[in-house]
Amino acid sequence: MILMLLAVAAVVAYMLIVPVSTVGRPMRIYIDRDDNLDSVVSKLDSVQPRHTLAFRAAAALCGVRWSLNTGCYEVTPSLSLWRLVANVYRGNQTPVAITIPSTWTKEMALSKVARQLMADSASLATVFNDSTECAKYGVDTVFSATLLIPNTYELYWDIAPAGFLQRMAKERDRFWTAERTQKAYDLHLSREQVYTLASIVDAETANNAEKPTVAGLYLNRLHCGMPLQADPTVKFALRNFSLRRIYGYMLATSSPYNTYRNNGLPPGPIRIPQVSSIDAVLNHEEHNYLFMCANSDFSGTHAFAATYAEHKANATRYVQALNARGIK
């Protein structure tokens, strides 16, 4: 009896003292809703195979077999087996860094987010397209994309889709400081309208230095009642984001997002814009430009013009450069 108690005490001491990993760097185990003790042990094998039997024993003592909590659990070189089991039993997760990308549509963005979370892209898209859920945060389903502010955030890997929507709404509110909100008000635009215009700016140029110039041009057009005539809105209307040239017949595309056919801003964002593009609208450059065309040197920058005659000359040079390169 005494020997048995000593043996149990030795096992317990082993689990309390011996580190799970001897790799020398933090590693992570992800437990999803389909996992059971066997699959978790299998994942532990990749961290430190020799401890899996002890892990099973500790799990049995804690009752983890019946109470596996989903989430991401960090395994550090100093973490004991007992502590790892206790963390899983209690759901003491390690937050993960999730990056919201700048991309064309909210569905594309959510698909990339889903690769970083336990939730799948369909469930995330469903909640972002749920009018009742979106209304809780003051947006409709068209503007639910404006809750996605590209950045890196820490949250739990197993966050529910509705919880993710709520968290993004909080990050949206944190982003829109009193200063940014006042600047939008001075432009006579709502936060959603600023985001929508920023999405066009973002699609027009990747050059941060000229974004305020592009933003100022489109604001000039809005203020004087000119159509925006932004080529990226045609891409969005066609849902063909790989287009390298916009031809005349494409400008007639029937869509409320086509700013060649419709005055003013499109009904919603055409892209998830970078923060630099949002701030470019709020801190736009004041000038008299009304026209822009990609530079014929293919530098990714634009030639700006105040008159149509200047613009036509810039456009002719660009078309000639496209034709010379055989770009269709």
mmCIF file of C-alpha atoms in Angstrom:
data_model
loop_
_atom_site.group_PDB
_atom_site.id
_atom_site.type_symbol
_atom_site.label_atom_id
_atom_site.label_comp_id
_atom_site.label_asym_id
_atom_site.label_seq_id
_atom_site.Cartn_x
_atom_site.Cartn_y
_atom_site.Cartn_z
ATOM 1 C CA MET A 1 0.000 0.000 0.000
ATOM 2 C CA ILE A 2 2.797 2.357 0.938
ATOM 3 C CA LEU A 3 4.627 1.522 -2.275
ATOM 4 C CA MET A 4 1.476 2.259 -4.292
ATOM 5 C CA LEU A 5 1.049 5.612 -2.597
ATOM 6 C CA LEU A 6 4.683 6.434 -3.229
ATOM 7 C CA ALA A 7 4.245 5.493 -6.867
ATOM 8 C CA VAL A 8 1.174 7.734 -7.196
ATOM 9 C CA ALA A 9 3.033 10.538 -5.451
ATOM 10 C CA ALA A 10 5.948 10.105 -7.842
ATOM 11 C CA VAL A 11 3.645 10.285 -10.874
ATOM 12 C CA VAL A 12 1.930 13.401 -9.506
ATOM 13 C CA ALA A 13 5.302 15.018 -8.781
ATOM 14 C CA TYR A 14 6.432 14.125 -12.295
ATOM 15 C CA MET A 15 3.365 15.784 -13.782
ATOM 16 C CA LEU A 16 3.792 18.854 -11.593
ATOM 17 C CA ILE A 17 7.489 19.359 -12.248
ATOM 18 C CA VAL A 18 8.484 17.953 -15.630
ATOM 19 C CA PRO A 19 7.981 20.402 -18.530
ATOM 20 C CA VAL A 20 5.700 19.326 -21.359
ATOM 21 C CA SER A 21 8.133 20.416 -24.034
ATOM 22 C CA THR A 22 11.879 20.273 -24.340
ATOM 23 C CA VAL A 23 11.872 21.970 -27.752
ATOM 24 C CA GLY A 24 13.081 25.259 -26.264
ATOM 25 C CA ARG A 25 10.459 27.525 -27.823
ATOM 26 C CA PRO A 26 6.727 28.068 -27.279
ATOM 27 C CA MET A 27 4.415 25.821 -29.293
ATOM 28 C CA ARG A 28 0.654 25.738 -29.565
ATOM 29 C CA ILE A 29 -2.038 23.082 -29.481
ATOM 30 C CA TYR A 30 -5.385 23.891 -31.112
ATOM 31 C CA ILE A 31 -8.434 22.051 -29.781
ATOM 32 C CA ASP A 32 -11.592 22.319 -31.880
ATOM 33 C CA ARG A 33 -15.147 21.110 -31.308
ATOM 34 C CA ASP A 34 -14.472 17.781 -33.035
ATOM 35 C CA ASP A 35 -11.523 16.863 -30.837
ATOM 36 C CA ASN A 36 -11.532 14.172 -28.161
ATOM 37 C CA LEU A 37 -8.869 13.073 -25.719
ATOM 38 C CA ASP A 38 -7.265 10.748 -28.273
ATOM 39 C CA SER A 39 -6.941 13.465 -30.925
ATOM 40 C CA VAL A 40 -5.582 15.932 -28.363
ATOM 41 C CA VAL A 41 -2.997 13.356 -27.276
ATOM 42 C CA SER A 42 -2.103 12.923 -30.935
ATOM 43 C CA LYS A 43 -1.520 16.677 -31.201
ATOM 44 C CA LEU A 44 0.572 16.551 -28.045
ATOM 45 C CA ASP A 45 2.708 13.882 -29.710
ATOM 46 C CA SER A 46 4.063 16.551 -32.041
ATOM 47 C CA VAL A 47 5.193 18.567 -29.015
ATOM 48 C CA GLN A 48 6.631 15.830 -26.816
ATOM 49 C CA PRO A 49 5.702 12.176 -27.510
ATOM 50 C CA ARG A 50 7.163 10.711 -24.300
ATOM 51 C CA HIS A 51 4.691 12.603 -22.099
ATOM 52 C CA THR A 52 1.441 11.434 -23.679
ATOM 53 C CA LEU A 53 0.848 8.640 -21.157
ATOM 54 C CA ALA A 54 1.311 11.038 -18.271
ATOM 55 C CA PHE A 55 -1.002 13.497 -20.020
ATOM 56 C CA ARG A 56 -3.714 10.828 -20.176
ATOM 57 C CA ALA A 57 -3.269 10.132 -16.462
ATOM 58 C CA ALA A 58 -3.488 13.818 -15.570
ATOM 59 C CA ALA A 59 -6.508 14.232 -17.831
ATOM 60 C CA ALA A 60 -8.251 11.329 -16.117
ATOM 61 C CA LEU A 61 -7.610 12.835 -12.681
ATOM 62 C CA CYS A 62 -8.968 16.231 -13.790
ATOM 63 C CA GLY A 63 -11.909 14.815 -15.713
ATOM 64 C CA VAL A 64 -10.665 16.425 -18.928
ATOM 65 C CA ARG A 65 -11.856 13.385 -20.867
ATOM 66 C CA TRP A 66 -15.385 14.733 -20.413
ATOM 67 C CA SER A 67 -14.545 18.432 -20.383
ATOM 68 C CA LEU A 68 -12.295 19.375 -23.274
ATOM 69 C CA ASN A 69 -12.471 23.116 -23.860
ATOM 70 C CA THR A 70 -11.863 24.369 -27.368
ATOM 71 C CA GLY A 71 -9.197 26.949 -27.983
ATOM 72 C CA CYS A 72 -5.524 27.618 -28.514
ATOM 73 C CA TYR A 73 -3.236 26.508 -25.683
ATOM 74 C CA GLU A 74 0.372 27.573 -25.572
ATOM 75 C CA VAL A 75 2.992 25.062 -24.501
ATOM 76 C CA THR A 76 6.110 26.793 -23.205
ATOM 77 C CA PRO A 77 9.378 25.091 -22.209
ATOM 78 C CA SER A 78 8.576 25.718 -18.529
ATOM 79 C CA LEU A 79 4.933 24.545 -18.621
ATOM 80 C CA SER A 80 4.263 21.377 -16.629
ATOM 81 C CA LEU A 81 1.962 18.621 -17.802
ATOM 82 C CA TRP A 82 -0.350 19.266 -14.874
ATOM 83 C CA ARG A 83 -0.632 22.968 -15.762
ATOM 84 C CA LEU A 84 -1.356 22.173 -19.407
ATOM 85 C CA VAL A 85 -4.124 19.774 -18.412
ATOM 86 C CA ALA A 86 -5.505 22.329 -15.946
ATOM 87 C CA ASN A 87 -5.531 25.007 -18.663
ATOM 88 C CA VAL A 88 -7.468 22.742 -21.028
ATOM 89 C CA TYR A 89 -9.852 21.732 -18.238
ATOM 90 C CA ARG A 90 -10.539 25.349 -17.237
ATOM 91 C CA GLY A 91 -10.425 26.810 -20.739
ATOM 92 C CA ASN A 92 -7.489 29.091 -19.958
ATOM 93 C CA GLN A 93 -6.655 29.820 -23.565
ATOM 94 C CA THR A 94 -3.854 31.782 -25.143
ATOM 95 C CA PRO A 95 -5.059 34.650 -27.382
ATOM 96 C CA VAL A 96 -4.011 34.492 -31.021
ATOM 97 C CA ALA A 97 -3.091 37.338 -33.362
ATOM 98 C CA ILE A 98 -5.649 37.674 -36.168
ATOM 99 C CA THR A 99 -4.950 39.885 -39.165
ATOM 100 C CA ILE A 100 -7.800 41.575 -41.040
ATOM 101 C CA PRO A 101 -6.562 41.894 -44.628
ATOM 102 C CA SER A 102 -7.182 44.609 -47.172
ATOM 103 C CA THR A 103 -8.859 42.857 -50.081
ATOM 104 C CA TRP A 104 -11.728 43.236 -52.522
ATOM 105 C CA THR A 105 -14.856 41.990 -50.733
ATOM 106 C CA LYS A 106 -15.878 41.247 -47.174
ATOM 107 C CA GLU A 107 -16.381 37.618 -48.185
ATOM 108 C CA MET A 108 -12.773 37.450 -49.367
ATOM 109 C CA ALA A 109 -11.593 39.089 -46.153
ATOM 110 C CA LEU A 110 -13.663 36.774 -43.966
ATOM 111 C CA SER A 111 -12.378 33.758 -45.872
ATOM 112 C CA LYS A 112 -8.828 34.774 -44.962
ATOM 113 C CA VAL A 113 -9.849 35.459 -41.370
ATOM 114 C CA ALA A 114 -11.446 32.007 -41.133
ATOM 115 C CA ARG A 115 -8.083 30.412 -41.876
ATOM 116 C CA GLN A 116 -6.864 31.978 -38.623
ATOM 117 C CA LEU A 117 -9.856 30.950 -36.461
ATOM 118 C CA MET A 118 -11.840 27.853 -35.555
ATOM 119 C CA ALA A 119 -14.912 29.348 -37.262
ATOM 120 C CA ASP A 120 -15.418 28.633 -40.958
ATOM 121 C CA SER A 121 -15.839 31.317 -43.615
ATOM 122 C CA ALA A 122 -19.509 30.458 -44.257
ATOM 123 C CA SER A 123 -20.500 31.018 -40.621
ATOM 124 C CA LEU A 124 -18.607 34.324 -40.497
ATOM 125 C CA ALA A 125 -20.226 35.496 -43.739
ATOM 126 C CA THR A 126 -23.659 34.476 -42.442
ATOM 127 C CA VAL A 127 -23.427 36.691 -39.371
ATOM 128 C CA PHE A 128 -22.030 39.634 -41.381
ATOM 129 C CA ASN A 129 -25.030 39.275 -43.704
ATOM 130 C CA ASP A 130 -27.577 38.964 -40.894
ATOM 131 C CA SER A 131 -29.549 42.211 -40.763
ATOM 132 C CA THR A 132 -30.633 41.653 -37.152
ATOM 133 C CA GLU A 133 -27.091 41.048 -35.932
ATOM 134 C CA CYS A 134 -25.657 43.960 -37.909
ATOM 135 C CA ALA A 135 -28.358 46.332 -36.657
ATOM 136 C CA LYS A 136 -27.023 45.841 -33.116
ATOM 137 C CA TYR A 137 -23.941 47.778 -34.178
ATOM 138 C CA GLY A 138 -25.613 50.479 -36.237
ATOM 139 C CA VAL A 139 -24.972 49.128 -39.727
ATOM 140 C CA ASP A 140 -26.921 47.257 -42.365
ATOM 141 C CA THR A 141 -25.559 44.283 -44.259
ATOM 142 C CA VAL A 142 -24.228 46.506 -47.067
ATOM 143 C CA PHE A 143 -22.082 48.435 -44.612
ATOM 144 C CA SER A 144 -21.138 45.522 -42.343
ATOM 145 C CA ALA A 145 -17.847 45.477 -44.266
ATOM 146 C CA THR A 146 -17.037 48.820 -42.615
ATOM 147 C CA LEU A 147 -16.626 46.947 -39.321
ATOM 148 C CA LEU A 148 -13.489 45.379 -40.795
ATOM 149 C CA ILE A 149 -10.586 47.741 -40.158
ATOM 150 C CA PRO A 150 -7.402 46.097 -41.482
ATOM 151 C CA ASN A 151 -5.048 45.528 -38.581
ATOM 152 C CA THR A 152 -3.831 42.758 -36.295
ATOM 153 C CA TYR A 153 -5.967 41.969 -33.260
ATOM 154 C CA GLU A 154 -5.618 39.581 -30.339
ATOM 155 C CA LEU A 155 -8.624 37.391 -29.644
ATOM 156 C CA TYR A 156 -9.475 33.808 -28.815
ATOM 157 C CA TRP A 157 -9.121 31.239 -31.582
ATOM 158 C CA ASP A 158 -12.521 29.668 -30.837
ATOM 159 C CA ILE A 159 -14.464 32.948 -30.798
ATOM 160 C CA ALA A 160 -18.015 32.480 -32.103
ATOM 161 C CA PRO A 161 -18.996 34.267 -35.347
ATOM 162 C CA ALA A 162 -21.398 36.575 -33.469
ATOM 163 C CA GLY A 163 -18.623 37.311 -30.974
ATOM 164 C CA PHE A 164 -16.252 38.132 -33.801
ATOM 165 C CA LEU A 165 -18.797 40.566 -35.272
ATOM 166 C CA GLN A 166 -19.164 42.210 -31.869
ATOM 167 C CA ARG A 167 -15.394 42.462 -31.428
ATOM 168 C CA MET A 168 -14.981 44.052 -34.861
ATOM 169 C CA ALA A 169 -17.681 46.578 -33.982
ATOM 170 C CA LYS A 170 -15.714 47.499 -30.851
ATOM 171 C CA GLU A 171 -12.541 47.871 -32.912
ATOM 172 C CA ARG A 172 -14.468 50.023 -35.406
ATOM 173 C CA ASP A 173 -15.583 52.316 -32.586
ATOM 174 C CA ARG A 174 -12.044 52.442 -31.197
ATOM 175 C CA PHE A 175 -10.683 53.366 -34.621
ATOM 176 C CA TRP A 176 -13.158 56.195 -35.116
ATOM 177 C CA THR A 177 -11.704 58.591 -32.572
ATOM 178 C CA ALA A 178 -13.249 61.978 -31.900
ATOM 179 C CA GLU A 179 -10.670 63.515 -34.246
ATOM 180 C CA ARG A 180 -11.447 61.177 -37.145
ATOM 181 C CA THR A 181 -15.190 61.555 -36.581
ATOM 182 C CA GLN A 182 -14.906 65.348 -36.626
ATOM 183 C CA LYS A 183 -12.945 65.258 -39.880
ATOM 184 C CA ALA A 184 -15.651 63.120 -41.470
ATOM 185 C CA TYR A 185 -18.283 65.564 -40.221
ATOM 186 C CA ASP A 186 -16.322 68.465 -41.752
ATOM 187 C CA LEU A 187 -16.464 66.634 -45.088
ATOM 188 C CA HIS A 188 -20.236 66.203 -44.693
ATOM 189 C CA LEU A 189 -19.720 62.442 -44.892
ATOM 190 C CA SER A 190 -20.689 59.655 -42.543
ATOM 191 C CA ARG A 191 -18.092 57.164 -41.325
ATOM 192 C CA GLU A 192 -19.520 54.635 -43.766
ATOM 193 C CA GLN A 193 -19.247 57.085 -46.653
ATOM 194 C CA VAL A 194 -15.638 57.876 -45.763
ATOM 195 C CA TYR A 195 -14.916 54.140 -45.729
ATOM 196 C CA THR A 196 -16.639 53.755 -49.119
ATOM 197 C CA LEU A 197 -14.615 56.552 -50.700
ATOM 198 C CA ALA A 198 -11.468 55.133 -49.079
ATOM 199 C CA SER A 199 -12.232 51.785 -50.701
ATOM 200 C CA ILE A 200 -12.079 53.468 -54.136
ATOM 201 C CA VAL A 201 -8.854 55.287 -53.251
ATOM 202 C CA ASP A 202 -7.387 52.000 -52.012
ATOM 203 C CA ALA A 203 -8.284 50.253 -55.265
ATOM 204 C CA GLU A 204 -6.890 53.098 -57.366
ATOM 205 C CA THR A 205 -3.408 53.225 -55.908
ATOM 206 C CA ALA A 206 -1.051 51.296 -53.652
ATOM 207 C CA ASN A 207 1.170 54.360 -53.378
ATOM 208 C CA ASN A 208 0.529 55.825 -49.927
ATOM 209 C CA ALA A 209 2.168 59.134 -50.852
ATOM 210 C CA GLU A 210 -0.408 59.902 -53.556
ATOM 211 C CA LYS A 211 -3.490 58.602 -51.758
ATOM 212 C CA PRO A 212 -4.358 62.050 -50.305
ATOM 213 C CA THR A 213 -4.132 63.471 -53.846
ATOM 214 C CA VAL A 214 -6.456 60.797 -55.225
ATOM 215 C CA ALA A 215 -8.851 61.339 -52.329
ATOM 216 C CA GLY A 216 -8.855 65.089 -52.962
ATOM 217 C CA LEU A 217 -9.658 64.520 -56.632
ATOM 218 C CA TYR A 218 -12.709 62.396 -55.871
ATOM 219 C CA LEU A 219 -13.892 64.849 -53.226
ATOM 220 C CA ASN A 220 -13.594 67.624 -55.833
ATOM 221 C CA ARG A 221 -15.804 65.591 -58.159
ATOM 222 C CA LEU A 222 -18.360 64.921 -55.429
ATOM 223 C CA HIS A 223 -18.541 68.566 -54.484
ATOM 224 C CA CYS A 224 -19.075 69.794 -58.040
ATOM 225 C CA GLY A 225 -21.555 67.055 -58.960
ATOM 226 C CA MET A 226 -19.336 65.229 -61.438
ATOM 227 C CA PRO A 227 -19.570 61.431 -61.682
ATOM 228 C CA LEU A 228 -16.650 59.744 -59.946
ATOM 229 C CA GLN A 229 -15.976 57.562 -63.010
ATOM 230 C CA ALA A 230 -13.680 55.324 -60.993
ATOM 231 C CA ASP A 231 -12.445 52.285 -62.933
ATOM 232 C CA PRO A 232 -12.286 50.054 -59.811
ATOM 233 C CA THR A 233 -16.054 50.412 -59.397
ATOM 234 C CA VAL A 234 -16.458 48.839 -62.836
ATOM 235 C CA LYS A 235 -14.282 45.905 -61.758
ATOM 236 C CA PHE A 236 -16.479 45.531 -58.683
ATOM 237 C CA ALA A 237 -19.656 45.736 -60.742
ATOM 238 C CA LEU A 238 -18.330 43.033 -63.073
ATOM 239 C CA ARG A 239 -16.891 41.028 -60.157
ATOM 240 C CA ASN A 240 -13.752 40.655 -62.234
ATOM 241 C CA PHE A 241 -10.912 41.858 -60.038
ATOM 242 C CA SER A 242 -8.138 40.641 -62.328
ATOM 243 C CA LEU A 243 -8.901 43.145 -65.101
ATOM 244 C CA ARG A 244 -5.882 45.154 -66.162
ATOM 245 C CA ARG A 245 -7.719 47.317 -68.687
ATOM 246 C CA ILE A 246 -11.178 48.823 -68.618
ATOM 247 C CA TYR A 247 -12.697 49.027 -72.111
ATOM 248 C CA GLY A 248 -15.430 51.383 -73.258
ATOM 249 C CA TYR A 249 -18.138 48.735 -73.444
ATOM 250 C CA MET A 250 -17.505 47.859 -69.767
ATOM 251 C CA LEU A 251 -18.464 51.380 -68.712
ATOM 252 C CA ALA A 252 -22.076 50.615 -69.593
ATOM 253 C CA THR A 253 -22.275 47.780 -67.056
ATOM 254 C CA SER A 254 -25.625 47.994 -65.298
ATOM 255 C CA SER A 255 -24.908 48.176 -61.577
ATOM 256 C CA PRO A 256 -25.497 50.713 -58.805
ATOM 257 C CA TYR A 257 -21.772 50.371 -58.071
ATOM 258 C CA ASN A 258 -20.743 51.558 -61.537
ATOM 259 C CA THR A 259 -19.764 55.188 -61.001
ATOM 260 C CA TYR A 260 -19.698 55.814 -64.754
ATOM 261 C CA ARG A 261 -23.476 55.308 -64.856
ATOM 262 C CA ASN A 262 -24.376 56.678 -61.433
ATOM 263 C CA ASN A 263 -23.507 59.959 -59.746
ATOM 264 C CA GLY A 264 -22.156 60.124 -56.234
ATOM 265 C CA LEU A 265 -20.680 57.396 -54.095
ATOM 266 C CA PRO A 266 -21.599 53.779 -54.739
ATOM 267 C CA PRO A 267 -24.107 52.285 -52.262
ATOM 268 C CA GLY A 268 -21.334 50.631 -50.259
ATOM 269 C CA PRO A 269 -17.589 49.944 -50.185
ATOM 270 C CA ILE A 270 -16.020 48.122 -53.120
ATOM 271 C CA ARG A 271 -13.033 46.990 -51.079
ATOM 272 C CA ILE A 272 -11.740 46.550 -47.534
ATOM 273 C CA PRO A 273 -9.410 49.575 -47.531
ATOM 274 C CA GLN A 274 -6.163 49.979 -45.664
ATOM 275 C CA VAL A 275 -6.087 52.424 -42.758
ATOM 276 C CA SER A 276 -3.783 54.620 -44.862
ATOM 277 C CA SER A 277 -6.587 54.997 -47.429
ATOM 278 C CA ILE A 278 -9.197 55.915 -44.808
ATOM 279 C CA ASP A 279 -6.861 58.501 -43.324
ATOM 280 C CA ALA A 280 -6.061 59.767 -46.826
ATOM 281 C CA VAL A 281 -9.717 60.727 -47.263
ATOM 282 C CA LEU A 282 -9.864 62.383 -43.850
ATOM 283 C CA ASN A 283 -6.583 64.209 -44.509
ATOM 284 C CA HIS A 284 -6.984 64.723 -48.253
ATOM 285 C CA GLU A 285 -4.889 67.104 -50.302
ATOM 286 C CA GLU A 286 -6.619 70.263 -51.427
ATOM 287 C CA HIS A 287 -6.033 70.980 -55.115
ATOM 288 C CA ASN A 288 -7.986 71.628 -58.338
ATOM 289 C CA TYR A 289 -7.478 68.241 -60.008
ATOM 290 C CA LEU A 290 -10.519 66.584 -61.536
ATOM 291 C CA PHE A 291 -8.868 63.938 -63.711
ATOM 292 C CA MET A 292 -6.318 61.202 -63.224
ATOM 293 C CA CYS A 293 -4.707 58.536 -65.355
ATOM 294 C CA ALA A 294 -2.098 55.894 -64.638
ATOM 295 C CA ASN A 295 1.377 57.047 -65.561
ATOM 296 C CA SER A 296 2.715 55.620 -68.789
ATOM 297 C CA ASP A 297 5.929 54.525 -67.025
ATOM 298 C CA PHE A 298 3.917 51.875 -65.101
ATOM 299 C CA SER A 299 5.355 53.127 -61.828
ATOM 300 C CA GLY A 300 2.028 52.582 -60.087
ATOM 301 C CA THR A 301 1.504 56.317 -59.744
ATOM 302 C CA HIS A 302 -0.857 58.644 -61.601
ATOM 303 C CA ALA A 303 -0.773 61.738 -63.781
ATOM 304 C CA PHE A 304 -3.248 64.321 -62.470
ATOM 305 C CA ALA A 305 -4.937 67.061 -64.475
ATOM 306 C CA ALA A 306 -7.227 69.992 -63.836
ATOM 307 C CA THR A 307 -8.641 70.098 -67.382
ATOM 308 C CA TYR A 308 -9.999 67.458 -69.719
ATOM 309 C CA ALA A 309 -7.501 68.469 -72.437
ATOM 310 C CA GLU A 310 -4.585 67.715 -70.108
ATOM 311 C CA HIS A 311 -6.202 64.472 -69.073
ATOM 312 C CA LYS A 312 -6.794 63.387 -72.664
ATOM 313 C CA ALA A 313 -3.106 63.844 -73.430
ATOM 314 C CA ASN A 314 -2.145 61.803 -70.347
ATOM 315 C CA ALA A 315 -4.637 59.080 -71.291
ATOM 316 C CA THR A 316 -3.328 58.878 -74.856
ATOM 317 C CA ARG A 317 0.215 58.310 -73.595
ATOM 318 C CA TYR A 318 -0.981 55.592 -71.229
ATOM 319 C CA VAL A 319 -3.007 53.755 -73.887
ATOM 320 C CA GLN A 320 -0.053 53.848 -76.227
ATOM 321 C CA ALA A 321 2.133 52.340 -73.498
ATOM 322 C CA LEU A 322 -0.437 49.585 -72.866
ATOM 323 C CA ASN A 323 -0.585 48.739 -76.549
ATOM 324 C CA ALA A 324 3.204 48.735 -76.824
ATOM 325 C CA ARG A 325 3.368 46.151 -74.053
ATOM 326 C CA GLY A 326 0.523 44.107 -75.466
ATOM 327 C CA ILE A 327 -1.529 44.457 -72.289
ATOM 328 C CA LYS A 328 -5.139 43.496 -72.935
#
